[in-house]
Short mmCIF file of C-alpha atoms and ligand atoms in Angstrom, two decimals:
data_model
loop_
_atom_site.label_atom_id
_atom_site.label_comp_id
_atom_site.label_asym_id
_atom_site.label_seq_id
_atom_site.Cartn_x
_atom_site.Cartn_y
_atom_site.Cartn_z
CA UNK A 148 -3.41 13.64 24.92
CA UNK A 149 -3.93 16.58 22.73
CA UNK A 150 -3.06 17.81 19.58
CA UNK A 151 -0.95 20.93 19.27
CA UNK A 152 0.04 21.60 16.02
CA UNK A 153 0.54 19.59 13.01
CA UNK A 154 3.31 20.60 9.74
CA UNK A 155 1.77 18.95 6.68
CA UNK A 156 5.44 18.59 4.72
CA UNK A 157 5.00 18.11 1.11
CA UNK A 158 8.27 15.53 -0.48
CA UNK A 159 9.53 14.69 -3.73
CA UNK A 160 11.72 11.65 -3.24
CA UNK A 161 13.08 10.62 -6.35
CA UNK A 162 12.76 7.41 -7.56
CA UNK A 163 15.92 4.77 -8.89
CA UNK A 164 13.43 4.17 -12.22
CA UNK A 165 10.62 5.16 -13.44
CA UNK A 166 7.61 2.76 -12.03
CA UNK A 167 4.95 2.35 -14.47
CA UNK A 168 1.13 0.58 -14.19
CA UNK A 169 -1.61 0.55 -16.27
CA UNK A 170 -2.77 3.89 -14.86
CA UNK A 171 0.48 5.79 -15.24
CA UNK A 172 4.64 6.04 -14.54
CA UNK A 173 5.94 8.03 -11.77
CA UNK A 174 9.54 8.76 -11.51
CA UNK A 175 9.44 10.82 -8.41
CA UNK A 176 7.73 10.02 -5.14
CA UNK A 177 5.82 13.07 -4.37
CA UNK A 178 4.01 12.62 -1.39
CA UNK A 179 3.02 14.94 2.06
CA UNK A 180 3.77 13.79 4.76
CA UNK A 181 1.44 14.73 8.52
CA UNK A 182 3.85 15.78 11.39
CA UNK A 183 1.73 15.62 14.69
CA UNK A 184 2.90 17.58 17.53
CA UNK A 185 1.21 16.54 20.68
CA UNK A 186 1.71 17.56 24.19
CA UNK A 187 2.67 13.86 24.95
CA UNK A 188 5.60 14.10 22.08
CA UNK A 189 5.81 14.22 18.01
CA UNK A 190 3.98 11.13 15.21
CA UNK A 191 5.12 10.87 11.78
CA UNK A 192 2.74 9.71 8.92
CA UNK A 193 3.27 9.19 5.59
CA UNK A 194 -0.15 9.70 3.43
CA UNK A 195 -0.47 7.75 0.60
CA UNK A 196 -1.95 9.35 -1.85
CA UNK A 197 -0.28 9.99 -5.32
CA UNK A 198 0.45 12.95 -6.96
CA UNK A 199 -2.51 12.26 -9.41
CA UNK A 200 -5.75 10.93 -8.96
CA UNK A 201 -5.02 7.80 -10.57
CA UNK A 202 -4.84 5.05 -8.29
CA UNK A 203 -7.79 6.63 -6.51
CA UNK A 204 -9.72 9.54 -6.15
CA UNK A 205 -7.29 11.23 -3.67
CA UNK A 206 -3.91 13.07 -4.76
CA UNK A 207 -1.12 14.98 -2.58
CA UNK A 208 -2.92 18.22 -2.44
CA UNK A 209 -6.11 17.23 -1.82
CA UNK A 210 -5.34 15.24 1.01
CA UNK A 211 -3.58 18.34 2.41
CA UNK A 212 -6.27 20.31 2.05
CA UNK A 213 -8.91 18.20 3.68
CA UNK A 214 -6.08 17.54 6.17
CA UNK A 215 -5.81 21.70 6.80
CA UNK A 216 -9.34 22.72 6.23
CA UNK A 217 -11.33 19.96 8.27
CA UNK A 218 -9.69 16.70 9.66
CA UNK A 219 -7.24 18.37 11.85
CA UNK A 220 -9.40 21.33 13.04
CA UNK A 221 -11.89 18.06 13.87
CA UNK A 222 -8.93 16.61 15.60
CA UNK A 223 -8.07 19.91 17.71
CA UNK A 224 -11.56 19.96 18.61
CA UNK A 225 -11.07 16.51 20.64
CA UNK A 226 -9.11 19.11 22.98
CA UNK A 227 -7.67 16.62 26.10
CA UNK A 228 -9.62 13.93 24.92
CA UNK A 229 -7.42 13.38 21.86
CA UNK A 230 -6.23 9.35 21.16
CA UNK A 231 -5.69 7.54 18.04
CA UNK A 232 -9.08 5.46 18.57
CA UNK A 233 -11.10 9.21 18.34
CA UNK A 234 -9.88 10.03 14.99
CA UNK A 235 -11.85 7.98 12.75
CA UNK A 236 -15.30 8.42 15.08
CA UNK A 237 -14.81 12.29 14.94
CA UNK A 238 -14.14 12.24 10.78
CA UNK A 239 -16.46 9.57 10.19
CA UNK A 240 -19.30 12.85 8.98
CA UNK A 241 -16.89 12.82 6.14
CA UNK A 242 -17.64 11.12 2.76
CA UNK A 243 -14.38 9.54 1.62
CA UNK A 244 -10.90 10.89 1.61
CA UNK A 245 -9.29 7.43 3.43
CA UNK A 246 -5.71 7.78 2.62
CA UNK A 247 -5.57 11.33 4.51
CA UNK A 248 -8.23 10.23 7.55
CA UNK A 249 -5.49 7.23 7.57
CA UNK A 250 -2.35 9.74 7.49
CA UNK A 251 -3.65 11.86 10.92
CA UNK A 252 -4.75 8.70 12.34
CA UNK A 253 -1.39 6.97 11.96
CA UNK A 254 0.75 10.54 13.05
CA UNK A 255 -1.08 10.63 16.21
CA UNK A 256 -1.26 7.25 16.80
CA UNK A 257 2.85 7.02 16.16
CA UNK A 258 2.95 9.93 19.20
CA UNK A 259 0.53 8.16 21.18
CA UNK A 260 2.87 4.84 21.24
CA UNK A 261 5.75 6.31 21.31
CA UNK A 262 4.89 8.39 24.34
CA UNK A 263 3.87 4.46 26.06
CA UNK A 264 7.08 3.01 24.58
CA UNK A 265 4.69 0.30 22.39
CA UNK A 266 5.78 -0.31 19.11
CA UNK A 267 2.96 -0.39 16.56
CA UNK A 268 3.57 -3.94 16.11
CA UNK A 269 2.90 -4.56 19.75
CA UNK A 270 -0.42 -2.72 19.52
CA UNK A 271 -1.58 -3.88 16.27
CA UNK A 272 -0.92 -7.68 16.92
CA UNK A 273 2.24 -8.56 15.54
CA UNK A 274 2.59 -12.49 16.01
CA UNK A 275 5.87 -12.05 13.63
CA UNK A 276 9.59 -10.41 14.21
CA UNK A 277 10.37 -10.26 10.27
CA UNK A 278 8.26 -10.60 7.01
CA UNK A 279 8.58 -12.34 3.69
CA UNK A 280 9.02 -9.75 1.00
CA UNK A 281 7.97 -9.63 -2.05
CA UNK A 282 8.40 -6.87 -4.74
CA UNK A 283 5.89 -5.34 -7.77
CA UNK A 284 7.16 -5.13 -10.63
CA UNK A 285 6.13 -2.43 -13.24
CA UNK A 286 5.41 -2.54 -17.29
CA UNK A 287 8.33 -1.92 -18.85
CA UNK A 288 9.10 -1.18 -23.18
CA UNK A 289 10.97 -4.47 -23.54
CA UNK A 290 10.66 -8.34 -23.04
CA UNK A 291 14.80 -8.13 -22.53
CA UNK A 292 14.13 -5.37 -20.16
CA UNK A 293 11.26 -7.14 -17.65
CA UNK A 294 13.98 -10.32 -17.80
CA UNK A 295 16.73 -8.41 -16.66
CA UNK A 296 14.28 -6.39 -14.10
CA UNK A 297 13.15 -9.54 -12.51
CA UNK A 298 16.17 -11.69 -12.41
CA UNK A 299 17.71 -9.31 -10.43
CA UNK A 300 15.16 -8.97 -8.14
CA UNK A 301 15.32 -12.77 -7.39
CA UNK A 302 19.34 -12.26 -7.10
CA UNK A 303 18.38 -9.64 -4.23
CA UNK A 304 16.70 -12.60 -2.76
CA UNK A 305 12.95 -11.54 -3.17
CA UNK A 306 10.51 -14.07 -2.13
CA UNK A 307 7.83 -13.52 -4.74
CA UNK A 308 7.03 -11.45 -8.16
CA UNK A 309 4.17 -9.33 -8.65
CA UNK A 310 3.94 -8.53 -12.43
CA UNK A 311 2.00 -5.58 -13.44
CA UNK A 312 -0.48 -6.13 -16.64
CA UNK A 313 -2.74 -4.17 -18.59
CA UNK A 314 -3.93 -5.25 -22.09
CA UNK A 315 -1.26 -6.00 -24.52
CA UNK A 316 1.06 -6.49 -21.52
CA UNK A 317 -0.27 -9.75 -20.08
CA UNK A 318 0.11 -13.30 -21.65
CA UNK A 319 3.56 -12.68 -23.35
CA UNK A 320 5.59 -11.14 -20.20
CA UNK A 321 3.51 -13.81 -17.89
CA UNK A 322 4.36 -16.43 -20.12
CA UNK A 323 8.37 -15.40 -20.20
CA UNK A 324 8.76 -15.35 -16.72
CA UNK A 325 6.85 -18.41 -16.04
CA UNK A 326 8.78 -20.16 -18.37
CA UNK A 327 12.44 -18.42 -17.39
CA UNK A 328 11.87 -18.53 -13.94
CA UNK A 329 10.01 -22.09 -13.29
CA UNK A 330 6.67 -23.55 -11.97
CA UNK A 331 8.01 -23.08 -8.00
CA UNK A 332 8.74 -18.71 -8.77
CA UNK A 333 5.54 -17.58 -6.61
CA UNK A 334 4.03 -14.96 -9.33
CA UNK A 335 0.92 -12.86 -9.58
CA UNK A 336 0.06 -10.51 -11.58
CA UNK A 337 -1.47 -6.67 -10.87
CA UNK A 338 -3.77 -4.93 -13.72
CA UNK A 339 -5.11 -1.91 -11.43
CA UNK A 340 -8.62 -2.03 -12.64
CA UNK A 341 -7.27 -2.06 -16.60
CA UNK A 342 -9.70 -4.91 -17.83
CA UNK A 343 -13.49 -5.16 -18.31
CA UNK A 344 -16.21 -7.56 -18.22
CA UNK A 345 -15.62 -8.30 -22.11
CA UNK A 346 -11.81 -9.42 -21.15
CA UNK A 347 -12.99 -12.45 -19.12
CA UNK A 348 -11.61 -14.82 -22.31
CA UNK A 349 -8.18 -12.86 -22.43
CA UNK A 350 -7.72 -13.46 -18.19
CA UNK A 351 -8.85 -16.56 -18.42
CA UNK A 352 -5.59 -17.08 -20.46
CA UNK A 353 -3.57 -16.68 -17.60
CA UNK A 354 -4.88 -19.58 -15.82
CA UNK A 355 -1.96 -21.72 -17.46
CA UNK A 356 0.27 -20.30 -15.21
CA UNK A 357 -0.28 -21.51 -12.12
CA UNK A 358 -0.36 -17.48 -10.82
CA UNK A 359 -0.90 -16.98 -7.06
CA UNK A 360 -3.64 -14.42 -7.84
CA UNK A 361 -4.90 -11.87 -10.31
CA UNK A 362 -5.22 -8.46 -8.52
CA UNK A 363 -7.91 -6.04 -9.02
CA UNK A 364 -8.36 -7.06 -13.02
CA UNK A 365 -11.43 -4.68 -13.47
CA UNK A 366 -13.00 -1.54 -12.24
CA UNK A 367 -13.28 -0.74 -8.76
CA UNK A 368 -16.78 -0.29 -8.20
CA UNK A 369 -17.65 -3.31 -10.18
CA UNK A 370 -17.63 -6.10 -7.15
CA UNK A 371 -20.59 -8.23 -8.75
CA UNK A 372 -18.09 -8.35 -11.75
CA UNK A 373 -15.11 -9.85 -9.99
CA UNK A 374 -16.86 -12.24 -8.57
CA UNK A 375 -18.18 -13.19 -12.11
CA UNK A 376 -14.91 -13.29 -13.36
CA UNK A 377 -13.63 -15.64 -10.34
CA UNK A 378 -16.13 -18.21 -10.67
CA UNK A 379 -15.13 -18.24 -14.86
CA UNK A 380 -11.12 -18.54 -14.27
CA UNK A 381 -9.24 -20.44 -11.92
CA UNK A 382 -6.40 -17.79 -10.94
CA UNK A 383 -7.63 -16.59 -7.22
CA UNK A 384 -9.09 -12.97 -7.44
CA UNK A 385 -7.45 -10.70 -5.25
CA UNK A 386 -9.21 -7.39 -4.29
CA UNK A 387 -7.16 -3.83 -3.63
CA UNK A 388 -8.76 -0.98 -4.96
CA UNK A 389 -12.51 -2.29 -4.33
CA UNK A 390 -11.66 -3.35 -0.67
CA UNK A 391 -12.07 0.23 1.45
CA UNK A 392 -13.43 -0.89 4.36
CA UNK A 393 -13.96 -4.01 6.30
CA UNK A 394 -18.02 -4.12 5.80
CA UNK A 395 -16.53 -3.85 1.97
CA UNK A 396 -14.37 -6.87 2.26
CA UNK A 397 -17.15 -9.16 4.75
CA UNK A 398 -19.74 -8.37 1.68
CA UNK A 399 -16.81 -9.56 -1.26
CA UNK A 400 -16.09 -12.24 0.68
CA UNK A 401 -19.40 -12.90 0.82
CA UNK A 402 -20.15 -12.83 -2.50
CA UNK A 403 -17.18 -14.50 -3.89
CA UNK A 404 -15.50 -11.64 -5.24
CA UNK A 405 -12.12 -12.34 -3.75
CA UNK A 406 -10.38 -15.37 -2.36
CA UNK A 407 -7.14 -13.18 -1.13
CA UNK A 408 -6.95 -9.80 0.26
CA UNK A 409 -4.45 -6.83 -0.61
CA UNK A 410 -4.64 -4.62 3.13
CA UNK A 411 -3.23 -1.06 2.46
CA UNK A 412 -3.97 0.87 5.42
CA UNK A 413 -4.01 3.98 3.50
CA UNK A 414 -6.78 2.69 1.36
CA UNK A 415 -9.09 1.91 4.14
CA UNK A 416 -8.99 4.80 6.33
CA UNK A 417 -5.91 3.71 8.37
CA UNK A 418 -4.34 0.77 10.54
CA UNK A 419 -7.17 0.20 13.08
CA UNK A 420 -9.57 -0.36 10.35
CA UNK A 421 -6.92 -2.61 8.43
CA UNK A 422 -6.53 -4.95 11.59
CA UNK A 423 -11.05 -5.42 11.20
CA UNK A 424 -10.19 -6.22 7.41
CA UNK A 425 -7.83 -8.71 8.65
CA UNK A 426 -9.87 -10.05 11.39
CA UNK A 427 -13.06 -10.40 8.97
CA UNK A 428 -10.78 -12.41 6.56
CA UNK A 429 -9.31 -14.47 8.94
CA UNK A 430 -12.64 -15.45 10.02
CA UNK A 431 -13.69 -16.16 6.94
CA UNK A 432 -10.35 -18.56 5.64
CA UNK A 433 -9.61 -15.38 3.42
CA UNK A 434 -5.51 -14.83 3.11
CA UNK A 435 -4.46 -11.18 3.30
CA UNK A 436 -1.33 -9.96 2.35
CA UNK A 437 0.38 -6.02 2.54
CA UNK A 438 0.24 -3.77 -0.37
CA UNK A 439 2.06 -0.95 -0.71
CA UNK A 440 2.10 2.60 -2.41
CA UNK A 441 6.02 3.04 -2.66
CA UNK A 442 6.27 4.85 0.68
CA UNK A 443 9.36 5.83 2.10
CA UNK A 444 10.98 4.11 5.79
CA UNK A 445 8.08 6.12 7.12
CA UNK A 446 5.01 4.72 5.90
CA UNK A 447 7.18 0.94 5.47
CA UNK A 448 7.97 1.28 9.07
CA UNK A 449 3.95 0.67 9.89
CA UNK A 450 3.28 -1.26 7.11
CA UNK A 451 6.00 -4.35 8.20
CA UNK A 452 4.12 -4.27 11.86
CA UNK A 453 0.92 -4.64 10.18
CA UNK A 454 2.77 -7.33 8.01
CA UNK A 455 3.65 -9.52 10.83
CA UNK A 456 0.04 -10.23 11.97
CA UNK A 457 -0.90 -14.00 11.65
CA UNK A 458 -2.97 -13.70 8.65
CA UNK A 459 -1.19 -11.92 6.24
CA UNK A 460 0.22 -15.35 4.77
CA UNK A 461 1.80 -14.21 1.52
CA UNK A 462 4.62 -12.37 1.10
CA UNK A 463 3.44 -8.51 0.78
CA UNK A 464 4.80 -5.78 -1.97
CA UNK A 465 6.93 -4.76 1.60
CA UNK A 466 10.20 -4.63 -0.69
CA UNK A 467 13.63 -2.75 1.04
CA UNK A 468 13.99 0.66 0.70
CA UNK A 469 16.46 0.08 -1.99
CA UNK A 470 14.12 -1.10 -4.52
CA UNK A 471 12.47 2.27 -4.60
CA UNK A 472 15.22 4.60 -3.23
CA UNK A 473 18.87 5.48 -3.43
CA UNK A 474 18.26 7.75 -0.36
CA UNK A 475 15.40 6.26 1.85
CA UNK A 476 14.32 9.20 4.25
CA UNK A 477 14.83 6.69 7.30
CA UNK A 478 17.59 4.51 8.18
CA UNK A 479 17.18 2.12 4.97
CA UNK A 480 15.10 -0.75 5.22
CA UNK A 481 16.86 -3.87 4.14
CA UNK A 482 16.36 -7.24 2.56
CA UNK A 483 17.85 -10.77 4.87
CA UNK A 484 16.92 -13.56 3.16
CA UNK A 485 14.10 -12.53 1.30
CA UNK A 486 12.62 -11.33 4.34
CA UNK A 487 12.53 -7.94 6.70
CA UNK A 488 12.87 -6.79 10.02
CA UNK A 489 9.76 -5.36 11.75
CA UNK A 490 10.77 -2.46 13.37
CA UNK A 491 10.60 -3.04 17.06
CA UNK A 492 11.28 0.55 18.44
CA UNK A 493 8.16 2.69 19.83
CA UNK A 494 5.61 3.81 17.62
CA UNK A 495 6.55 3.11 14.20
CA UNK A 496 9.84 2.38 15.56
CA UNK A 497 12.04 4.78 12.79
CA UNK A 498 12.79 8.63 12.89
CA UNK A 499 13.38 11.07 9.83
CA UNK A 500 16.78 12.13 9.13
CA UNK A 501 16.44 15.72 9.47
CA UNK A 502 19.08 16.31 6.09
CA UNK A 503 17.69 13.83 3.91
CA UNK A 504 14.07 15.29 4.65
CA UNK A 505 15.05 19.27 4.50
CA UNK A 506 16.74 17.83 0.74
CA UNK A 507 13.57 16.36 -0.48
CA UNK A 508 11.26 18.94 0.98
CA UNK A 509 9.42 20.84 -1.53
CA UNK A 510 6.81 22.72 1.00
CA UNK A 511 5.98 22.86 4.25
CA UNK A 512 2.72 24.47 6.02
CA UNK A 513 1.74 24.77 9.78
CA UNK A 514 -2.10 24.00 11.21
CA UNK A 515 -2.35 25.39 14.52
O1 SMG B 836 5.04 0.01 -2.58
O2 SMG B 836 6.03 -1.50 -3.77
C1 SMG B 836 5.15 -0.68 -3.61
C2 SMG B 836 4.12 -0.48 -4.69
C3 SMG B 836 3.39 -1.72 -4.96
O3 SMG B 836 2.34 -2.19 -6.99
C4 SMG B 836 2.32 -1.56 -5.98
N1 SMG B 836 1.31 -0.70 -5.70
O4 SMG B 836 -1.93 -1.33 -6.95
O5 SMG B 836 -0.77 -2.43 -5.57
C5 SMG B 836 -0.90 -1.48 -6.33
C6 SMG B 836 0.22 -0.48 -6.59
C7 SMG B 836 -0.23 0.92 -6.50
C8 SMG B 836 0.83 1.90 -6.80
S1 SMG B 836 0.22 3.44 -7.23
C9 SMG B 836 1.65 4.30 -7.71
MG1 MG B 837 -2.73 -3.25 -6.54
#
């Protein structure tokens, strides 16, 4: 296999509402997307990265330009002996930049099934045909207004509510839905690194609620911390932003710095390094589940096979398309009892629809 080209296609999907965290709102998806055109056939990607650097280091434009200037040059230079399994090897000299290693990584490896007629589920382990799904749910101005949010994500039939938190959105919305909702509603809370080690008393408040787990409460870098914090409350901490690469996860584990697992492929440098994370933790008794960075049907698509391995236990923020989009850039992903499909098609098993993705299109630029 070798690569021939690649368009690096830079979206703005707009989004039904704004989506807001503790480190921002976004009311448009803007995202780039790598198109890999091998001799074998095309691969589709979607990179993950936002449009700021707020989630992590990496943002849309920076991820295309390590994608133009030096990961897919690297990735030419493989010449015949091109495969999804080279990629991270021949990048590895460079520091960083997961999400966009993880977006070639994923195009190529979408041509390379797809060309073998495997679906990604197929290759990456899939022991499941559909997925509980659960759905995040962001900060919003109003008590009334998270209520409203949530109960009609339940009517939609979601499985389990992720509540976003930062400080002076925590107890009170926590509390509301506990107490709306009941003690069986599976709830857990996100607060994207918003806390610090002086907020261990104000967390520890949450443990009244019987939450599935607190995810990623306080800085990133700060692993010693988190595993401070989950010996002092009884919530389960769950690592995302900390966890970007399996010899990460063995040594958090290790440590007792999380109890649960949020996988995002993106985060860790792509899918073949999020199957070690989820080998490690399985070894180790550690449940993983699948996090998600609002992608459209293309990055989903992956995301549901990787879902449907045996360890990812919990229901994952793998919500329909329709929670994010009126127009999903793929036929739509939908919601059966609480659960979805996993795509069984090769490769990621969905296609673009050429109209949809010409109307969100906001660049496009050829490597050849
Ligand atoms: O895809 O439903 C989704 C998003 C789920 O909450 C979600 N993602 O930290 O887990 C997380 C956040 C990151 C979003 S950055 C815009
Ligand atoms: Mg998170």
């Amino acid at each position: 296999m070798k690569l021939e080209a690649v368009e690096l296609i830079r979206l703005d999907v707009p989004l039904k509402s704004a989506f807001r965290t503790s480190e921002g709102s976004v009311t448009v998806h803007e995202v780039v997307w790598v198109h890999a055109i091998t001799d074998v056939g095309e691969g589709w990607a979607e990179c993950a990265a936002n449009a700021l650097p707020d989630y992590s280091s990496e943002y849309h434009t920076a991820a295309a330009g390590v994608l133009r200037d030096f990961f897919i040059p690297e990735a030419m230079k493989l010449g015949n002996q091109l495969t999804a399994e080279a990629i991270a090897p021949a990048l590895h000299w460079a520091k960083g930049h997961r999400m966009a290693k993880a977006a070639l990584e994923t195009a190529v490896l979408d041509a390379q099934l797809r060309a073998s007629g495997t679906s990604f589920a197929t290759y990456l382990g899939a022991t499941k045909t559909k997925v509980p799904a659960g759905v995040s749910v962001g900060i919003m101005d109003t008590l009334p207004e998270l209520m409203k949010t949530v109960e009609g994500y339940l009517a939609d039939g979601y499985l389990r509510i992720k509540l976003k938190i930062e400080p002076g959105w925590d107890y009170e919305p926590v509390k509301l839905v506990r107490e709306t909702f009941g003690p069986d509603l599976l709830l857990q809370v996100d607060a994207n690194t918003a806390y610090t080690r002086d907020d261990f008393d104000l967390l520890k408040r949450l443990d009244e609620f019987n939450l599935l787990l607190i995810e990623q409460p306080i800085q990133e870098e700060d692993i010693l911390g988190h595993a401070r914090l989950a010996e002092y409350i009884t919530t389960p901490v769950c690592l995302d932003e900390s966890i970007v690469s399996a010899g990460v996860a063995r040594d958090a584990i290790e440590i007792g710095a999380t109890s649960i697992i949020n996988i995002k492929p993106a985060r860790v440098g792509g899918y073949i390094e999020a199957v070690k994370i989820h080998n490690v933790a399985q070894v180790a008794g550690i449940p993983v589940w699948c996090g998600g960075m609002l992608e459209t049907g293309i990055g989903r698509a992956a995301n549901l096979a990787l879902a449907a391995l045996p360890n990812f236990t919990l229901p994952g923020d793998t919500s329909a398309s329709a929670r994010y989009f009126e127009t999903d850039t793929t036929e739509p992903f939908v919601l059966v009892d609480g659960h979805i499909d996993v795509p069984t098609g090769p490769g990621i098993g969905v296609d673009p629809i050429r109209e949809v993705v010409d109307r969100f299109t906001v660049s496009t630029e050829w490597v050849k």
